[in-house]
XYZ file of C-alpha atoms in Angstrom:
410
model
C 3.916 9.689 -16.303
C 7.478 10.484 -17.216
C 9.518 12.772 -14.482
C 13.309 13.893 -14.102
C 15.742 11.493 -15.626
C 17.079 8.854 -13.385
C 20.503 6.955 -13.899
C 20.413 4.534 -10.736
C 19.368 1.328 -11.017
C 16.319 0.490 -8.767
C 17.039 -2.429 -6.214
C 14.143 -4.101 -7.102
C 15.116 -4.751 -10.897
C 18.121 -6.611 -9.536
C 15.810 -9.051 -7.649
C 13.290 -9.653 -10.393
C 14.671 -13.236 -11.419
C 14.522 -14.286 -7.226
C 11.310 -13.454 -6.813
C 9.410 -12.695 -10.750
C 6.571 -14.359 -12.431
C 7.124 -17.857 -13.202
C 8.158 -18.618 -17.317
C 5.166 -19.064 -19.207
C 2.584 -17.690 -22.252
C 2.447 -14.222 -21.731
C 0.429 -11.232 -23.605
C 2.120 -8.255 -23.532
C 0.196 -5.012 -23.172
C 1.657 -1.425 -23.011
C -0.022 0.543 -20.468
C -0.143 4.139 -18.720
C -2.758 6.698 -16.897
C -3.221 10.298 -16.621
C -3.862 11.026 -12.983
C -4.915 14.383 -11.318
C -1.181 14.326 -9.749
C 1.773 12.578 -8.473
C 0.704 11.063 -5.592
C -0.933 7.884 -4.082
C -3.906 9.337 -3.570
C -4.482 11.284 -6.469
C -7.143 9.908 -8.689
C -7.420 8.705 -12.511
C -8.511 11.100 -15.553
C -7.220 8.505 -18.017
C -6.547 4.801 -18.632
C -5.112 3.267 -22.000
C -3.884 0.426 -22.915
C -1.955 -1.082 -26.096
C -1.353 -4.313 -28.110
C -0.106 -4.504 -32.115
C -3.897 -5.741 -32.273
C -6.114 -3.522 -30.639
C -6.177 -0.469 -28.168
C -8.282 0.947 -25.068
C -8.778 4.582 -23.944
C -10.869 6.075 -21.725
C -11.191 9.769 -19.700
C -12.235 9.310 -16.010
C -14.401 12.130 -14.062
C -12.546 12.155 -11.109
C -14.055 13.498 -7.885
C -10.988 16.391 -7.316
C -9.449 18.686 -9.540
C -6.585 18.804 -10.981
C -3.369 20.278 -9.835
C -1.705 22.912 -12.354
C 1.231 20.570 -13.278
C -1.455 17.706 -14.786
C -3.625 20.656 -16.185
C -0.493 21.597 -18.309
C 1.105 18.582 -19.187
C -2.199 16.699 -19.963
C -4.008 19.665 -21.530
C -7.479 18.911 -19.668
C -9.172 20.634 -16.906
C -12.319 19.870 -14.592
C -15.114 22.763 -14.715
C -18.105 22.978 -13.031
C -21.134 23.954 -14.955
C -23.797 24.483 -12.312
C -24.743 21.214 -10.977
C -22.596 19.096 -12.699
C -18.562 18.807 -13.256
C -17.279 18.183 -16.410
C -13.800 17.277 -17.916
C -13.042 19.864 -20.926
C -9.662 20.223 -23.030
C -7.628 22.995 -21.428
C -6.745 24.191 -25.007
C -9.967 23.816 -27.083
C -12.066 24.065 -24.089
C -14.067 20.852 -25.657
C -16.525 18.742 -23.552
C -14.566 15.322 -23.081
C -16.371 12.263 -22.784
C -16.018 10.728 -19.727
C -17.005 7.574 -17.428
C -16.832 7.469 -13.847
C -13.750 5.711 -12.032
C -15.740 2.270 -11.489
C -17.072 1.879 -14.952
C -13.788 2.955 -16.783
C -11.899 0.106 -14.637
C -14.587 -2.344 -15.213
C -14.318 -1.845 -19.144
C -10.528 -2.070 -18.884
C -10.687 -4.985 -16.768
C -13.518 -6.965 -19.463
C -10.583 -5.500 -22.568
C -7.718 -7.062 -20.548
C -9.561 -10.442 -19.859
C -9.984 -10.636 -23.710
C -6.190 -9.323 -24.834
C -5.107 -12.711 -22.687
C -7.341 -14.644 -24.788
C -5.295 -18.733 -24.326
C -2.640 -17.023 -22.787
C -1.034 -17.471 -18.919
C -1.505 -14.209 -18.054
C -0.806 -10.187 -18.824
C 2.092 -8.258 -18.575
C 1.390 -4.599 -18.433
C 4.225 -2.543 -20.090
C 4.694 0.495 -18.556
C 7.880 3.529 -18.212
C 8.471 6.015 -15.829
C 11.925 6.537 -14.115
C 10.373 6.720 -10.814
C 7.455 4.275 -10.509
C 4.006 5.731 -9.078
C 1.111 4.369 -11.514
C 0.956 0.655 -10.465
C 0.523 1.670 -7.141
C -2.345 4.436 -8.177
C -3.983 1.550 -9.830
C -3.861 -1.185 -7.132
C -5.625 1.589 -4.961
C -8.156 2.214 -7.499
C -8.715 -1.593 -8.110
C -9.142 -2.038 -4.227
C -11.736 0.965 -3.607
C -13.938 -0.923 -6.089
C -13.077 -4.458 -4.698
C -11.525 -5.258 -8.321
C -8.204 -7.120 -7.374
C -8.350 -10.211 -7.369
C -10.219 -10.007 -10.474
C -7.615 -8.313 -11.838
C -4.767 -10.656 -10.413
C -6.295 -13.480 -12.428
C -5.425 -11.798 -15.429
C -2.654 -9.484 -14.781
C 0.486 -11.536 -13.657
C 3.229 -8.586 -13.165
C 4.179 -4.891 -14.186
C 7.673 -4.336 -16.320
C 8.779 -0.938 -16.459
C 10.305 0.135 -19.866
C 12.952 2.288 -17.912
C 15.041 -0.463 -16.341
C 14.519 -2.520 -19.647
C 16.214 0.819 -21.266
C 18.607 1.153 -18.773
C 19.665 -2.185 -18.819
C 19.691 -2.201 -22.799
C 21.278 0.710 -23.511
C 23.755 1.410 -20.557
C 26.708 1.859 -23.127
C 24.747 4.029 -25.718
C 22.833 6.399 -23.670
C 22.666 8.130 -20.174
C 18.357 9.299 -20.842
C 15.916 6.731 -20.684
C 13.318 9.443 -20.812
C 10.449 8.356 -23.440
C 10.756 11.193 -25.519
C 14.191 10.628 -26.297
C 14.140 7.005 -26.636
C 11.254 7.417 -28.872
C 13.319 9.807 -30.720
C 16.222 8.242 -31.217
C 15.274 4.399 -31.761
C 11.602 4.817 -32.990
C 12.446 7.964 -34.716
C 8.671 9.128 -33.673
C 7.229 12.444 -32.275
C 4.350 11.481 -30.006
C 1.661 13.388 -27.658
C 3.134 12.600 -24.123
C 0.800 14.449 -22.371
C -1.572 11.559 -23.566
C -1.998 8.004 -21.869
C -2.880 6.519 -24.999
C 0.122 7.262 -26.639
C 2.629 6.529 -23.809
C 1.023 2.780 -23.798
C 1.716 2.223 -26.958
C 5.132 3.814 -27.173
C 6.029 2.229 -23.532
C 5.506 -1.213 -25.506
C 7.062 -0.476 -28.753
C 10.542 1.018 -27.187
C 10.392 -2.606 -24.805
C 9.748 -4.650 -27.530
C 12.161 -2.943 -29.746
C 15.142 -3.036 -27.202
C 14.546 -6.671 -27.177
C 14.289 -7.861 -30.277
C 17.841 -6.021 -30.898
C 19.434 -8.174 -28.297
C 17.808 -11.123 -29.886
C 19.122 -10.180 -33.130
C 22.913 -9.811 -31.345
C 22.567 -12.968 -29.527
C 21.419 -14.902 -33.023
C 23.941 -13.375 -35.326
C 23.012 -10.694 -38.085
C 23.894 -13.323 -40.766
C 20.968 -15.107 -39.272
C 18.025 -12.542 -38.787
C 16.424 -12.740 -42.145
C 15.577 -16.455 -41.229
C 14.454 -15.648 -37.719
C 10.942 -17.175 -37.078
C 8.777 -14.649 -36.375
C 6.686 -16.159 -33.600
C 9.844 -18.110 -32.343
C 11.515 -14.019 -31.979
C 8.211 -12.402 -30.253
C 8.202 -15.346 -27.846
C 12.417 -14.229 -26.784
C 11.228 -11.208 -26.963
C 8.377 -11.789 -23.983
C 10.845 -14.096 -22.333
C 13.202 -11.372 -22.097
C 10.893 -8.726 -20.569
C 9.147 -11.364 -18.351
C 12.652 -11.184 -16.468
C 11.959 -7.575 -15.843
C 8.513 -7.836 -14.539
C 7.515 -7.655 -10.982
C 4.361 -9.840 -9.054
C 1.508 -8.309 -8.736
C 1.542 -9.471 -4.882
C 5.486 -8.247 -5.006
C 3.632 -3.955 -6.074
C 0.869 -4.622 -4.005
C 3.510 -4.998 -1.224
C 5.356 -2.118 -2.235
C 2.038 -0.196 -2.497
C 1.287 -0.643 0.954
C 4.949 0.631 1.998
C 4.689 3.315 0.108
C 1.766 4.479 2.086
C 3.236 4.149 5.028
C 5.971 6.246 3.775
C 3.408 9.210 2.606
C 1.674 8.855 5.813
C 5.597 9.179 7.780
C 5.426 12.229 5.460
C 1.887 14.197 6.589
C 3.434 13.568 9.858
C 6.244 15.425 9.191
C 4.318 18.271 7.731
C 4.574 20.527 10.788
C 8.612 20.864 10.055
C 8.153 21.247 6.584
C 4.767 22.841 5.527
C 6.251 26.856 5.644
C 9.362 25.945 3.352
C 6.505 24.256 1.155
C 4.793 27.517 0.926
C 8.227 29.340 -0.397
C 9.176 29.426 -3.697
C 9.868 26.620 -6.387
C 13.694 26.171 -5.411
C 12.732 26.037 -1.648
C 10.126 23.341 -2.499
C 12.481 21.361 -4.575
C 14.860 21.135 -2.075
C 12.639 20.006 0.624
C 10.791 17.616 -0.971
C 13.755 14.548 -1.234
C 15.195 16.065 2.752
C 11.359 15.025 4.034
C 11.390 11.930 1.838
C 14.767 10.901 3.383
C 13.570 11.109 7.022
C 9.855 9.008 6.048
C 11.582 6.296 4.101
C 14.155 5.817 7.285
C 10.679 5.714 9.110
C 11.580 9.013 11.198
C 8.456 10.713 12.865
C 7.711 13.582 14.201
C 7.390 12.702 18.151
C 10.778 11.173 17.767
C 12.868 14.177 16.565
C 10.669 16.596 19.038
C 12.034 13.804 21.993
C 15.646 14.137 20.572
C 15.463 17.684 20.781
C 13.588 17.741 24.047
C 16.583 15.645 25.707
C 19.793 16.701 23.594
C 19.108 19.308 21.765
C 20.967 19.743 19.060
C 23.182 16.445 19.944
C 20.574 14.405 20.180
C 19.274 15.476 16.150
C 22.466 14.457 15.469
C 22.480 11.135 17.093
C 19.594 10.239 15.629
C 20.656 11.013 12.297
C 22.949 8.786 12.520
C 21.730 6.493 13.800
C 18.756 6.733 11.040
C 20.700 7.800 8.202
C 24.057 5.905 8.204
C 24.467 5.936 4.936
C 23.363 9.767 3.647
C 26.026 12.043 2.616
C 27.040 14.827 4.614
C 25.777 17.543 2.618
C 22.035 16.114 2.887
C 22.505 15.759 6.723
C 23.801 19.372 7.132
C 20.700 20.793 4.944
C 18.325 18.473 7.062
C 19.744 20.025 10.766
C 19.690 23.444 9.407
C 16.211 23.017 8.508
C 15.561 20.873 12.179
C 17.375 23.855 13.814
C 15.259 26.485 12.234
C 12.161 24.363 13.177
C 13.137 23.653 17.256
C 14.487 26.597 17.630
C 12.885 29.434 15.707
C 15.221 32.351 17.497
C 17.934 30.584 16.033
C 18.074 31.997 12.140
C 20.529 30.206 10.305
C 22.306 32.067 7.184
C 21.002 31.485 3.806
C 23.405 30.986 1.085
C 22.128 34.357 -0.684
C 22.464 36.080 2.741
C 26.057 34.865 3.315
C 26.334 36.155 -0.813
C 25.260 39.666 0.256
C 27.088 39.653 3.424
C 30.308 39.003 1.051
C 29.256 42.089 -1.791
C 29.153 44.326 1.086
C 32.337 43.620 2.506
C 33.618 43.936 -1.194
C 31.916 47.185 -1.392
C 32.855 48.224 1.902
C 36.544 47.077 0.252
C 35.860 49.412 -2.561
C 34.855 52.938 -0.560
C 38.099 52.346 1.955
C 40.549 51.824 -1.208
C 39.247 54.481 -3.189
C 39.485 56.810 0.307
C 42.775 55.606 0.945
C 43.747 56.493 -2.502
C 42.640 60.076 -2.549
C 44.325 61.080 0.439
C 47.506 62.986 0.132
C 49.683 62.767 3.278
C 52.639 65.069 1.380
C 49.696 67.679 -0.266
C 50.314 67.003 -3.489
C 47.283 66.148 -5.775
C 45.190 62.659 -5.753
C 47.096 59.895 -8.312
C 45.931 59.744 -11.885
C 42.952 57.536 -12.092
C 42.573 57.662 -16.274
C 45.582 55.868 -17.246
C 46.176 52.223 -17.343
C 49.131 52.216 -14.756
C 46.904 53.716 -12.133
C 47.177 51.657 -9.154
C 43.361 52.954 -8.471
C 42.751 51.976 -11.879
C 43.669 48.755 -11.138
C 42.201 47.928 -8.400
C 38.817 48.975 -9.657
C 39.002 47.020 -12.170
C 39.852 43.618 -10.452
C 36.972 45.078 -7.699
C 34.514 45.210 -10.604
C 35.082 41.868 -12.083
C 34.444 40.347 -8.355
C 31.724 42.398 -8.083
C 30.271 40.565 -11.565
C 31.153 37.088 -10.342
C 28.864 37.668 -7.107
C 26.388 38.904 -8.857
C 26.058 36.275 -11.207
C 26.357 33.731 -8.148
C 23.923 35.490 -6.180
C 21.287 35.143 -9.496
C 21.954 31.471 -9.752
C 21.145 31.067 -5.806
């Protein structure tokens, strides 16, 4: 579950020692899913977990297919062979064995209960830069009435990317997995599968940790290190980076609220969802922006209704405080466009082509003004190097390349 690299430190690692899991006897366990997408709602199609000691795997049959991106990146597929649906490898086009959702969480679950053994609890090890799965689990957990099961045994989530981030703030600027796995595990892994994300998520934590242990104690010391005395700093350590169960299950629940904000908003942004890949990339954090400030729909169609285009801008304001002004002039042009759809604002490619025609119309009034001959005598050499024509034709030409080239990167 590893997206764009992220270099901001999330507000909640900052508060982790305020409101964490009390010190204790903790069993770490890496942990990660393959889901049918990104969001809350989207379903499991894999579940893994990871200790040194022993592993758990398992493909789920979910109930929707899914969406290209997973298809790709996880290299399975749901196919329907008359009656019956079943998960095949996208590549191989293999039958893969499967459970449904409430089984495979049951099993993991009975695996976790027995990883915690004597222990005070689990710690599930997990590392994406933008955290979804714990969430996607805690709704899974609750469909099946699983949670407080599941609280008895799991204590807290850690995410491996603030442990990195914290770790290796003066090294690196990519806490991706790939690269950390690269360049501290030197290992090349199957992202694209749970299984090996859990146990990598784990390793790279447990690795970052024992290094500051090892700084902390003094190299002259580490060959007389105990080992049991190091794994338990080393727990320690990411137990101060782990978050309450009740603390994601709180999150969770805001989290819907802010996808729900988001359907609501779906009337401003559904067409530039249906444009192409930049268009959707662009709209996607603007209609995240107005949810999380928990703007709704009714209360920009009231603004408008009363102010117009004043009262967007009040309210953005008034909402937004904080947002640069670039972000608020992208989110009024696209309010604008919605509000008022005889109002067409300019594209940057249009204002582009509105600026190579003017060139162009610059070009054919030169090269007129150039030919003509108030005295009679014959149009100035254009071959030569001197030629003022020459000249300018040149100069017009490289402009001409520099719009082009900025009109392909819009």
């Amino acid at each position: 579950m590893v997206s764009s690299t992220m270099t901001e430190v999330d507000p909640m690692k900052k508060s982790c020692d305020a409101m964490g899991i009390a010190p204790g006897d903790y069993c770490l366990v890496g942990w990660d899913m393959d889901t049918t997408g990104k969001k809350v709602i989207d379903e499991i199609c894999q579940i893994a977990g990871y200790t040194s000691n022993s592993t758990y795997s398992q493909y789920v049959m979910p109930y929707k297919d899914l969406n290209p991106t997973a298809i790709k990146r996880h290299s399975m597929k749901v196919v329907t062979n008359g009656k019956f649906r079943v998960l095949r490898n996208s590549k191989t086009n293999e039958v893969i064995k499967s459970k449904s959702e409430v089984s495979a969480l049951t099993d993991f679950l009975s695996w976790l209960e027995t990883m915690k053994g004597n222990a005070d609890g689990v710690i599930l090890v997990y590392h994406e830069p933008r955290k979804v799965i714990p969430a996607m689990l805690l709704e899974s957990l609750k469909k099946y009435d699983f949670l407080d099961r599941f609280k008895q045994t799991v204590k807290g989530f850690a995410n491996g990317f603030n442990i990195a981030e914290d770790k290796c703030a003066n090294m690196a600027h990519i806490y991706s997995l790939r690269t950390l796995s690269r360049t501290l595990l030197q290992k090349e892994m199957n992202l694209g599968n749970a299984q090996d994300r859990a146990s990598l998520a784990l390793q790279i934590a447990e690795y970052l940790c024992t290094i500051e242990n090892i700084k902390v104690e003094g190299e002259s010391n580490t060959n007389n290190v105990d080992n049991d005395a190091a794994m338990k700093k080393t727990i320690e350590m990411i137990r101060e980076f782990a978050q309450p169960v009740d603390i994601e299950e709180k999150e969770h629940n805001e989290l819907k609220m802010v996808f729900e904000r988001q359907n609501n908003l779906r009337p401003i942004f559904s067409a530039l969802f249906r444009m192409n890949r930049r268009e959707r990339q662009h709209a996607s954090p603007l209609r995240r922006l107005l949810a999380e400030a928990g703007i709704v729909y009714s209360e920009l169609q009231d603004a408008w209704t009363n102010s117009k285009k004043d009262g967007l801008e009040h309210l953005m304001k008034e909402k937004l405080p904080k947002v640069d002004e670039k972000k608020l002039e992208d989110l009024m042009i696209i309010l604008e466009r919605h509000f008022d759809p005889e109002k067409k604002p300019k594209s940057k490619m249009s204002e582009k082509k509105s600026i190579k025609i003017k060139n162009e119309k610059k070009i054919s009034d030169d090269k007129e003004n150039n030919n003509k001959c108030d005295s009679g005598h014959d149009s100035p050499d254009t071959t030569t190097s001197g030629s003022p024509v020459k000249i300018n034709s040149d100069e017009i030409k490289a402009q001409e390349d520099v719009l082009t080239q900025e009109c392909a990167e819009v």
